[in-house]
Amino acid sequence: MPDIGIIGAGVAGLHLGLLLRRHDIPVTLYSDRTPAQIAAGPLPATVAHHAPTLRREAALGVGFWPADTYGYTCHHHYVGGPRPLTFRGDFTSPSCGVDHRLVLPALTDVFQDRGGELRTGRVAADEVAGLAARHDLLVVATGRGPLADLFPRLDGPGSATAPRRRLCAGLYHGVAPAEPKGVTLSLAPGRGELIEIPLYSGHGHVTALLFECVPGGGADALCSLDQRAGPAAFDRAVRAELAAHHPTVFARTDPARFGLTGPLDLVRTAITPTVRADWAELPGGRYALALGDAHTVVDPIVGQGANTASYSAEVVADAVLDAPVLDELFCRRVARRRAEVVLGAARWSELMLRPPEHVRRLLGAMSECRSAADEFTDNFGRPDRQWRLLATPERTRAFLARHGVLPG
Amino acid sequence: MPDIGIIGAGVAGLHLGLLLRRHDIPVTLYSDRTPAQIAAGPLPATVAHHAPTLRREAALGVGFWPADTYGYTCHHHYVGGPRPLTFRGDFTSPSCGVDHRLVLPALTDVFQDRGGELRTGRVAADEVAGLAARHDLLVVATGRGPLADLFPRLDGPGSATAPRRRLCAGLYHGVAPAEPKGVTLSLAPGRGELIEIPLYSGHGHVTALLFECVPGGGADALCSLDQRAGPAAFDRAVRAELAAHHPTVFARTDPARFGLTGPLDLVRTAITPTVRADWAELPGGRYALALGDAHTVVDPIVGQGANTASYSAEVVADAVLDAPVLDELFCRRVARRRAEVVLGAARWSELMLRPPEHVRRLLGAMSECRSAADEFTDNFGRPDRQWRLLATPERTRAFLARHGVLPG
Ligand SMILES: Cc1cc2nc3c(=O)[nH]c(=O)nc-3n(C[C@H](O)[C@H](O)[C@H](O)COP(=O)(O)OP(=O)(O)OC[C@H]3O[C@@H](n4cnc5c(N)ncnc54)[C@H](O)[C@@H]3O)c2cc1C
Ligand SMILES: Cc1cc2nc3c(=O)[nH]c(=O)nc-3n(C[C@H](O)[C@H](O)[C@H](O)COP(=O)(O)OP(=O)(O)OC[C@H]3O[C@@H](n4cnc5c(N)ncnc54)[C@H](O)[C@@H]3O)c2cc1C
């Protein structure tokens, strides 16, 4: 039975660890932080898990926040402009947003209860080869941290040289959920997008507001405001941004209660979309495999990073179970098996950050065709399928024609 | 609904045609021969269908020769040398050999009954672009014929520059089936291999003898003997080859009855293993997709060509059903989805034609480990899996270790 080392205890590392432990495969997880430190730390992201990820978690017995209570069933859309569009799209199975500061420590506990070994301490780049020698395979699941540089960045689809958005994501009180409970995707052309997510956190049911700010577009002022120096001014600025550009969300705010849930519940960052090589050969003939954000980072515009990381963990676990030896052929197989979904997510995310004509037209068409909007929404759980529908104008035309929308 | 044109009515074209007709997709099959001409023609090959292919045929309602009556359940092995080895491997589900001159016309009938259109006439290379303009996708399933040159040959794994064997395949009376009924793989190191298959043909239950002759190894004399000029001499030469090099098959021959079932029941050829590009763009922006032998030809040493063609047909059919548009992205997806099985079959076939040390050792180990021999045998239906077990000495060692065979 192979012995697997995993660096990084995010969703990628933990889902892989749990999937392998289900088959009693020895796993050691190296994490720079204890579960308690993660739980008490700053908001890492505002993550929604889509149906395939939720199913994976349920199958692993870690579906602690069932979607019928904690989840939501649809996307509400608002597209600003001279003639604003609003429309809804339904999932066939709900999605669910839970603060990863709750999720990850809970999963780490289960991982240890099931015989997984957790070692705390930051792994330095020059320690990787030594660690690899202790395991049959080393998986690098360290997120956007520097260890990912072990895997050369691949130019080409999905990779960019600079962030396309500056992100300001936080948890807020005082926003009533949309009806039916759902995510709102609110687009302010030229300025950026707002993704509003009903999310369960240590404060109970709260609202995540993720501003995707076009650099220099105006909304990015939120990314430099000093929240700690002036919490009230920060809250006012956020609400003013909603008022001016995201009216359907603004309409649900309660001025008396609106505000960030706490100074730790804010993350401001910017992501350079990056696709990396799937694996690296290490001195000594062992292999390191990239997983999750360490393999491919996407802007969260359509919420794909964590879901893809979980999918990829399943591909790796299945391949480990099937492989006689964890050699280059094994790595190559993992690469081939996950490429469609991982690259689909990357290319679809890229497309939404700079929507070409046919994608902008699609939004208009979906505002008049509910079944197309439903399919588009459901495909948040199938990014490869979404990419296949949107990749070219012809494909999007055929997708719409299937829903009875003729080019006009 | 897309409209598909397929050139070539072999197992590749017919399986694809039937799979598509199941979903009422319009299909036109272009064949240079009528079903009656195929039925009355020379033996094309001595083909065994393995369990996945038989399941596909049953699901299509064309399983006319059920394996429990017409099939066989195991491989008998004989490895010649100073200390000959004999051992058996069992399938979990039987395989079945039926003369394609019975199979293909029957499938063509069903194809037409189900609304598929058959056009008879040889398609010339300069007619391809014109045909493509009449369909949304043109599939080239013309076997080893020249139309495959539309798809550039790829150097690299699976491609060779010359045949590794000369083939002499025929149908014979006067060989009693092995017990239990099975294929015999008889290896005469340096000289070549004999693959003896219980096969159902127009003559009833007969025996296929496929001599895989190393060029210049001696057995290849059978490939140049003039059978029509001297049928009795030919039969004698074949029986002498069995007597000298394939004793377990020879022991089952009946001298009074032994002989070729008829002058048409013999094929002598030689195959240059060739992997080609998956698709070609045609003038006018349409695409032609390669399928079956037109895509990848393997030597029949481990009986993979027709089975892989059928698998590949299923990948293409699934992709057609899922694709909004049959464009380059569609072709790329087909290529990615079938690569593991198609290249697995090609590389495994290549490996068996020039078995390296670890494969020769595996034969010895299997002669003493029935469970390993069973798994090896069952993997005739899963060539990708077989390749993953045999690709390197380490992998084969791990495969054997799993069966309790330690390196010795
Ligand atoms: C604002 C925002 C919103 C998002 N929304 C969504 C969404 O809705 N849906 C979605 O699917 N994705 C979303 N994402 C993306 C998602 O958060 C990431 O893709 C996902 O968390 C990546 O998981 P991971 O396990 O690969 O990496 P991480 O979650 O980053 O985990 C890596 C872990 O490794 C540890 N580590 C790093 N270096 C070392 C080292 N040297 N030694 C030891 N440990 C180390 C880190 O501390 C960390 O715990 C969002 C991201 C952001 C920023
Ligand atoms: C001796 C021998 C034994 C074998 N044993 C096995 C085995 O046990 N298992 C296995 O899986 N495989 C086996 N194979 C391989 C198998 O026969 C082939 O891989 C398989 O038949 C390929 O099917 P296909 O449909 O791609 O091509 P084909 O069966 O060659 O069919 C192509 C068709 O296209 C037609 N055609 C060609 N050119 C044109 C044109 N220009 N216009 C119109 N029509 C055209 C041809 O007449 C033919 O009918 C064996 C092969 C040989 C030679």
mmCIF file of N, CA, C and O and ligand atoms in Angstrom, chain B residues 7-14 30-33 38 44-50 100 104 121-124 141-147 167 169 197 210 267 269 271 291-294 296 298 300 302-309, ligand 2:
data_model
loop_
_atom_site.group_PDB
_atom_site.id
_atom_site.type_symbol
_atom_site.label_atom_id
_atom_site.label_comp_id
_atom_site.label_asym_id
_atom_site.label_seq_id
_atom_site.Cartn_x
_atom_site.Cartn_y
_atom_site.Cartn_z
ATOM 1 N N ILE B 7 -17.405 7.121 -43.638
ATOM 2 C CA ILE B 7 -16.874 6.346 -44.763
ATOM 3 C C ILE B 7 -16.279 5.055 -44.216
ATOM 4 O O ILE B 7 -15.376 5.092 -43.374
ATOM 5 N N GLY B 8 -16.793 3.926 -44.683
ATOM 6 C CA GLY B 8 -16.277 2.628 -44.258
ATOM 7 C C GLY B 8 -17.262 1.907 -43.357
ATOM 8 O O GLY B 8 -17.686 2.437 -42.339
ATOM 9 N N ALA B 9 -17.652 0.689 -43.767
ATOM 10 C CA ALA B 9 -18.648 -0.068 -43.008
ATOM 11 C C ALA B 9 -18.012 -1.284 -42.341
ATOM 12 O O ALA B 9 -18.542 -2.383 -42.374
ATOM 13 N N GLY B 10 -16.850 -1.082 -41.701
ATOM 14 C CA GLY B 10 -16.270 -2.118 -40.849
ATOM 15 C C GLY B 10 -16.868 -1.993 -39.453
ATOM 16 O O GLY B 10 -17.880 -1.314 -39.253
ATOM 17 N N VAL B 11 -16.207 -2.611 -38.504
ATOM 18 C CA VAL B 11 -16.749 -2.587 -37.137
ATOM 19 C C VAL B 11 -16.766 -1.159 -36.595
ATOM 20 O O VAL B 11 -17.703 -0.750 -35.892
ATOM 21 N N ALA B 12 -15.772 -0.345 -36.966
ATOM 22 C CA ALA B 12 -15.722 1.044 -36.487
ATOM 23 C C ALA B 12 -16.927 1.818 -37.002
ATOM 24 O O ALA B 12 -17.701 2.393 -36.229
ATOM 25 N N GLY B 13 -17.109 1.836 -38.307
ATOM 26 C CA GLY B 13 -18.192 2.604 -38.906
ATOM 27 C C GLY B 13 -19.562 2.099 -38.489
ATOM 28 O O GLY B 13 -20.468 2.883 -38.195
ATOM 29 N N LEU B 14 -19.719 0.767 -38.423
ATOM 30 C CA LEU B 14 -21.035 0.216 -38.093
ATOM 31 C C LEU B 14 -21.386 0.423 -36.619
ATOM 32 O O LEU B 14 -22.526 0.765 -36.296
ATOM 33 N N TYR B 30 -20.920 5.313 -46.083
ATOM 34 C CA TYR B 30 -20.408 5.112 -47.436
ATOM 35 C C TYR B 30 -19.505 3.892 -47.436
ATOM 36 O O TYR B 30 -18.534 3.850 -46.667
ATOM 37 N N SER B 31 -19.821 2.910 -48.257
ATOM 38 C CA SER B 31 -19.030 1.680 -48.264
ATOM 39 C C SER B 31 -18.659 1.314 -49.681
ATOM 40 O O SER B 31 -19.476 1.432 -50.599
ATOM 41 N N ASP B 32 -17.432 0.848 -49.870
ATOM 42 C CA ASP B 32 -17.017 0.468 -51.222
ATOM 43 C C ASP B 32 -17.581 -0.896 -51.616
ATOM 44 O O ASP B 32 -17.459 -1.290 -52.772
ATOM 45 N N ARG B 33 -18.169 -1.598 -50.638
ATOM 46 C CA ARG B 33 -18.697 -2.930 -50.952
ATOM 47 C C ARG B 33 -20.103 -3.094 -50.380
ATOM 48 O O ARG B 33 -20.400 -2.556 -49.309
ATOM 49 N N ILE B 38 -19.239 -8.275 -49.104
ATOM 50 C CA ILE B 38 -18.422 -8.548 -47.909
ATOM 51 C C ILE B 38 -18.621 -9.992 -47.468
ATOM 52 O O ILE B 38 -17.660 -10.719 -47.195
ATOM 53 N N PRO B 44 -11.383 -11.321 -43.866
ATOM 54 C CA PRO B 44 -10.637 -10.085 -43.626
ATOM 55 C C PRO B 44 -9.677 -10.207 -42.440
ATOM 56 O O PRO B 44 -8.614 -9.604 -42.427
ATOM 57 N N ALA B 45 -10.068 -11.002 -41.440
ATOM 58 C CA ALA B 45 -9.287 -11.086 -40.209
ATOM 59 C C ALA B 45 -9.909 -12.195 -39.374
ATOM 60 O O ALA B 45 -10.949 -12.754 -39.750
ATOM 61 N N THR B 46 -9.283 -12.525 -38.279
ATOM 62 C CA THR B 46 -9.815 -13.567 -37.380
ATOM 63 C C THR B 46 -10.030 -12.913 -36.031
ATOM 64 O O THR B 46 -9.174 -12.961 -35.159
ATOM 65 N N VAL B 47 -11.190 -12.292 -35.868
ATOM 66 C CA VAL B 47 -11.364 -11.313 -34.798
ATOM 67 C C VAL B 47 -12.140 -11.875 -33.609
ATOM 68 O O VAL B 47 -13.218 -12.435 -33.775
ATOM 69 N N ALA B 48 -11.586 -11.683 -32.427
ATOM 70 C CA ALA B 48 -12.315 -11.979 -31.192
ATOM 71 C C ALA B 48 -12.816 -10.668 -30.595
ATOM 72 O O ALA B 48 -12.071 -9.692 -30.528
ATOM 73 N N HIS B 49 -14.064 -10.655 -30.201
ATOM 74 C CA HIS B 49 -14.608 -9.504 -29.470
ATOM 75 C C HIS B 49 -14.540 -9.813 -27.985
ATOM 76 O O HIS B 49 -14.980 -10.866 -27.537
ATOM 77 N N HIS B 50 -14.006 -8.875 -27.223
ATOM 78 C CA HIS B 50 -13.906 -9.082 -25.775
ATOM 79 C C HIS B 50 -15.136 -8.515 -25.079
ATOM 80 O O HIS B 50 -15.986 -7.860 -25.713
ATOM 81 N N HIS B 100 -16.105 -11.953 -39.286
ATOM 82 C CA HIS B 100 -16.672 -10.640 -39.599
ATOM 83 C C HIS B 100 -17.489 -10.649 -40.890
ATOM 84 O O HIS B 100 -18.296 -9.744 -41.107
ATOM 85 N N LEU B 104 -20.500 -8.281 -40.030
ATOM 86 C CA LEU B 104 -20.663 -6.951 -40.647
ATOM 87 C C LEU B 104 -21.931 -6.853 -41.500
ATOM 88 O O LEU B 104 -22.679 -5.877 -41.361
ATOM 89 N N GLY B 121 -20.176 2.525 -52.958
ATOM 90 C CA GLY B 121 -19.281 3.148 -53.934
ATOM 91 C C GLY B 121 -18.008 3.596 -53.233
ATOM 92 O O GLY B 121 -18.073 4.089 -52.107
ATOM 93 N N ARG B 122 -16.894 3.405 -53.888
ATOM 94 C CA ARG B 122 -15.616 3.776 -53.288
ATOM 95 C C ARG B 122 -15.509 5.306 -53.251
ATOM 96 O O ARG B 122 -15.739 5.972 -54.255
ATOM 97 N N VAL B 123 -15.169 5.848 -52.099
ATOM 98 C CA VAL B 123 -14.953 7.290 -51.982
ATOM 99 C C VAL B 123 -13.486 7.579 -52.305
ATOM 100 O O VAL B 123 -12.586 7.019 -51.667
ATOM 101 N N ALA B 124 -13.250 8.434 -53.282
ATOM 102 C CA ALA B 124 -11.876 8.795 -53.628
ATOM 103 C C ALA B 124 -11.421 9.961 -52.748
ATOM 104 O O ALA B 124 -12.255 10.718 -52.222
ATOM 105 N N ALA B 141 -13.571 5.919 -41.479
ATOM 106 C CA ALA B 141 -13.417 4.610 -40.825
ATOM 107 C C ALA B 141 -13.129 3.571 -41.889
ATOM 108 O O ALA B 141 -13.771 2.529 -41.958
ATOM 109 N N THR B 142 -12.141 3.890 -42.728
ATOM 110 C CA THR B 142 -11.852 3.077 -43.913
ATOM 111 C C THR B 142 -10.754 2.051 -43.672
ATOM 112 O O THR B 142 -10.221 1.494 -44.635
ATOM 113 N N GLY B 143 -10.427 1.797 -42.417
ATOM 114 C CA GLY B 143 -9.435 0.771 -42.135
ATOM 115 C C GLY B 143 -8.060 1.145 -42.637
ATOM 116 O O GLY B 143 -7.688 2.324 -42.645
ATOM 117 N N ARG B 144 -7.318 0.125 -43.095
ATOM 118 C CA ARG B 144 -5.926 0.363 -43.478
ATOM 119 C C ARG B 144 -5.798 0.937 -44.885
ATOM 120 O O ARG B 144 -4.680 1.100 -45.385
ATOM 121 N N GLY B 145 -6.913 1.244 -45.529
ATOM 122 C CA GLY B 145 -6.857 1.788 -46.891
ATOM 123 C C GLY B 145 -6.251 3.179 -46.940
ATOM 124 O O GLY B 145 -6.005 3.811 -45.916
ATOM 125 N N PRO B 146 -6.017 3.661 -48.170
ATOM 126 C CA PRO B 146 -5.252 4.907 -48.359
ATOM 127 C C PRO B 146 -5.942 6.170 -47.835
ATOM 128 O O PRO B 146 -5.272 7.167 -47.593
ATOM 129 N N LEU B 147 -7.264 6.149 -47.642
ATOM 130 C CA LEU B 147 -7.938 7.365 -47.190
ATOM 131 C C LEU B 147 -7.431 7.827 -45.814
ATOM 132 O O LEU B 147 -7.531 9.014 -45.476
ATOM 133 N N LEU B 167 1.843 -12.034 -41.219
ATOM 134 C CA LEU B 167 0.686 -12.750 -40.691
ATOM 135 C C LEU B 167 0.168 -13.762 -41.692
ATOM 136 O O LEU B 167 0.081 -13.479 -42.895
ATOM 137 N N ALA B 169 -3.219 -15.951 -41.524
ATOM 138 C CA ALA B 169 -4.403 -16.267 -40.728
ATOM 139 C C ALA B 169 -5.404 -17.006 -41.585
ATOM 140 O O ALA B 169 -5.698 -16.591 -42.716
ATOM 141 N N ILE B 197 -7.920 -19.608 -32.276
ATOM 142 C CA ILE B 197 -9.185 -19.076 -31.771
ATOM 143 C C ILE B 197 -10.354 -19.964 -32.204
ATOM 144 O O ILE B 197 -10.501 -20.230 -33.404
ATOM 145 N N LEU B 210 -3.888 -18.082 -36.393
ATOM 146 C CA LEU B 210 -3.215 -16.853 -36.814
ATOM 147 C C LEU B 210 -1.744 -16.994 -36.460
ATOM 148 O O LEU B 210 -1.371 -16.969 -35.285
ATOM 149 N N VAL B 267 -5.982 -15.239 -45.048
ATOM 150 C CA VAL B 267 -5.495 -13.890 -45.300
ATOM 151 C C VAL B 267 -4.029 -13.835 -44.891
ATOM 152 O O VAL B 267 -3.654 -14.293 -43.819
ATOM 153 N N THR B 269 -0.941 -11.092 -44.679
ATOM 154 C CA THR B 269 -0.695 -9.660 -44.725
ATOM 155 C C THR B 269 0.392 -9.339 -43.709
ATOM 156 O O THR B 269 0.985 -10.235 -43.113
ATOM 157 N N ILE B 271 1.295 -5.894 -40.900
ATOM 158 C CA ILE B 271 0.770 -4.614 -40.423
ATOM 159 C C ILE B 271 1.883 -3.766 -39.836
ATOM 160 O O ILE B 271 2.635 -4.222 -38.983
ATOM 161 N N LEU B 291 -11.304 7.110 -37.294
ATOM 162 C CA LEU B 291 -11.872 6.111 -36.386
ATOM 163 C C LEU B 291 -11.372 4.717 -36.758
ATOM 164 O O LEU B 291 -11.293 4.373 -37.941
ATOM 165 N N GLY B 292 -11.095 3.918 -35.774
ATOM 166 C CA GLY B 292 -10.698 2.527 -36.012
ATOM 167 C C GLY B 292 -9.299 2.450 -36.604
ATOM 168 O O GLY B 292 -8.429 3.263 -36.287
ATOM 169 N N ASP B 293 -9.101 1.477 -37.499
ATOM 170 C CA ASP B 293 -7.777 1.306 -38.094
ATOM 171 C C ASP B 293 -7.315 2.546 -38.849
ATOM 172 O O ASP B 293 -6.113 2.760 -39.012
ATOM 173 N N ALA B 294 -8.243 3.365 -39.330
ATOM 174 C CA ALA B 294 -7.849 4.597 -40.026
ATOM 175 C C ALA B 294 -7.194 5.572 -39.055
ATOM 176 O O ALA B 294 -6.468 6.475 -39.466
ATOM 177 N N THR B 296 -5.687 4.315 -35.770
ATOM 178 C CA THR B 296 -4.568 3.610 -35.148
ATOM 179 C C THR B 296 -4.620 2.144 -35.552
ATOM 180 O O THR B 296 -5.618 1.480 -35.308
ATOM 181 N N VAL B 298 -2.892 -1.556 -35.087
ATOM 182 C CA VAL B 298 -1.973 -2.358 -34.282
ATOM 183 C C VAL B 298 -1.858 -3.746 -34.892
ATOM 184 O O VAL B 298 -2.785 -4.229 -35.541
ATOM 185 N N PRO B 300 -2.217 -7.637 -34.723
ATOM 186 C CA PRO B 300 -3.232 -8.355 -33.929
ATOM 187 C C PRO B 300 -2.664 -9.282 -32.859
ATOM 188 O O PRO B 300 -3.412 -10.113 -32.332
ATOM 189 N N VAL B 302 -2.270 -9.178 -29.781
ATOM 190 C CA VAL B 302 -3.121 -9.354 -28.602
ATOM 191 C C VAL B 302 -4.577 -8.943 -28.896
ATOM 192 O O VAL B 302 -5.332 -8.615 -27.979
ATOM 193 N N GLY B 303 -4.941 -8.980 -30.193
ATOM 194 C CA GLY B 303 -6.355 -8.844 -30.561
ATOM 195 C C GLY B 303 -7.020 -7.568 -30.088
ATOM 196 O O GLY B 303 -8.071 -7.605 -29.458
ATOM 197 N N GLN B 304 -6.455 -6.409 -30.431
ATOM 198 C CA GLN B 304 -6.995 -5.168 -29.901
ATOM 199 C C GLN B 304 -7.670 -4.264 -30.932
ATOM 200 O O GLN B 304 -8.468 -3.403 -30.575
ATOM 201 N N GLY B 305 -7.373 -4.441 -32.218
ATOM 202 C CA GLY B 305 -7.833 -3.463 -33.211
ATOM 203 C C GLY B 305 -9.338 -3.255 -33.250
ATOM 204 O O GLY B 305 -9.830 -2.127 -33.114
ATOM 205 N N ALA B 306 -10.097 -4.307 -33.424
ATOM 206 C CA ALA B 306 -11.549 -4.173 -33.561
ATOM 207 C C ALA B 306 -12.171 -3.731 -32.239
ATOM 208 O O ALA B 306 -13.100 -2.922 -32.216
ATOM 209 N N ASN B 307 -11.657 -4.249 -31.150
ATOM 210 C CA ASN B 307 -12.211 -3.880 -29.841
ATOM 211 C C ASN B 307 -11.971 -2.404 -29.539
ATOM 212 O O ASN B 307 -12.839 -1.716 -29.006
ATOM 213 N N THR B 308 -10.792 -1.923 -29.895
ATOM 214 C CA THR B 308 -10.502 -0.514 -29.688
ATOM 215 C C THR B 308 -11.339 0.352 -30.625
ATOM 216 O O THR B 308 -11.810 1.422 -30.235
ATOM 217 N N ALA B 309 -11.539 -0.117 -31.837
ATOM 218 C CA ALA B 309 -12.374 0.622 -32.798
ATOM 219 C C ALA B 309 -13.782 0.786 -32.232
ATOM 220 O O ALA B 309 -14.386 1.867 -32.321
HETATM 221 C C1 LIG C 2 -5.424 -11.527 -39.010
HETATM 222 C C2 LIG C 2 -6.048 -10.490 -38.152
HETATM 223 C C3 LIG C 2 -6.568 -10.834 -36.908
HETATM 224 C C4 LIG C 2 -7.149 -9.881 -36.096
HETATM 225 N N1 LIG C 2 -7.639 -10.241 -34.866
HETATM 226 C C5 LIG C 2 -8.222 -9.312 -34.068
HETATM 227 C C6 LIG C 2 -8.787 -9.657 -32.805
HETATM 228 O O1 LIG C 2 -8.771 -10.805 -32.384
HETATM 229 N N2 LIG C 2 -9.348 -8.687 -32.070
HETATM 230 C C7 LIG C 2 -9.400 -7.404 -32.491
HETATM 231 O O2 LIG C 2 -9.944 -6.554 -31.769
HETATM 232 N N3 LIG C 2 -8.882 -7.039 -33.679
HETATM 233 C C8 LIG C 2 -8.299 -7.955 -34.487
HETATM 234 N N4 LIG C 2 -7.798 -7.597 -35.703
HETATM 235 C C9 LIG C 2 -7.872 -6.193 -36.138
HETATM 236 C C10 LIG C 2 -9.255 -5.859 -36.700
HETATM 237 O O3 LIG C 2 -9.552 -6.703 -37.763
HETATM 238 C C11 LIG C 2 -9.280 -4.413 -37.161
HETATM 239 O O4 LIG C 2 -8.705 -3.587 -36.196
HETATM 240 C C12 LIG C 2 -10.696 -3.954 -37.405
HETATM 241 O O5 LIG C 2 -11.344 -4.790 -38.302
HETATM 242 C C13 LIG C 2 -10.700 -2.522 -37.904
HETATM 243 O O6 LIG C 2 -12.001 -2.136 -38.164
HETATM 244 P P1 LIG C 2 -12.281 -0.832 -39.032
HETATM 245 O O7 LIG C 2 -13.763 -0.714 -39.088
HETATM 246 O O8 LIG C 2 -11.488 0.299 -38.521
HETATM 247 O O9 LIG C 2 -11.682 -1.176 -40.464
HETATM 248 P P2 LIG C 2 -12.109 -2.287 -41.496
HETATM 249 O O10 LIG C 2 -12.677 -3.476 -40.814
HETATM 250 O O11 LIG C 2 -10.914 -2.476 -42.367
HETATM 251 O O12 LIG C 2 -13.310 -1.646 -42.317
HETATM 252 C C14 LIG C 2 -13.082 -0.586 -43.220
HETATM 253 C C15 LIG C 2 -14.142 -0.653 -44.311
HETATM 254 O O13 LIG C 2 -14.040 0.504 -45.122
HETATM 255 C C16 LIG C 2 -14.120 0.124 -46.472
HETATM 256 N N5 LIG C 2 -13.387 1.128 -47.262
HETATM 257 C C17 LIG C 2 -12.050 1.302 -47.310
HETATM 258 N N6 LIG C 2 -11.745 2.339 -48.130
HETATM 259 C C18 LIG C 2 -12.927 2.844 -48.570
HETATM 260 C C19 LIG C 2 -13.264 3.931 -49.435
HETATM 261 N N7 LIG C 2 -12.318 4.700 -49.977
HETATM 262 N N8 LIG C 2 -14.577 4.172 -49.671
HETATM 263 C C20 LIG C 2 -15.557 3.406 -49.115
HETATM 264 N N9 LIG C 2 -15.267 2.356 -48.289
HETATM 265 C C21 LIG C 2 -13.965 2.087 -48.024
HETATM 266 C C22 LIG C 2 -13.486 -1.259 -46.534
HETATM 267 O O14 LIG C 2 -13.921 -1.999 -47.611
HETATM 268 C C23 LIG C 2 -13.954 -1.841 -45.207
HETATM 269 O O15 LIG C 2 -15.186 -2.505 -45.353
HETATM 270 C C24 LIG C 2 -7.207 -8.548 -36.538
HETATM 271 C C25 LIG C 2 -6.681 -8.180 -37.779
HETATM 272 C C26 LIG C 2 -6.114 -9.143 -38.583
HETATM 273 C C27 LIG C 2 -5.543 -8.747 -39.912
#
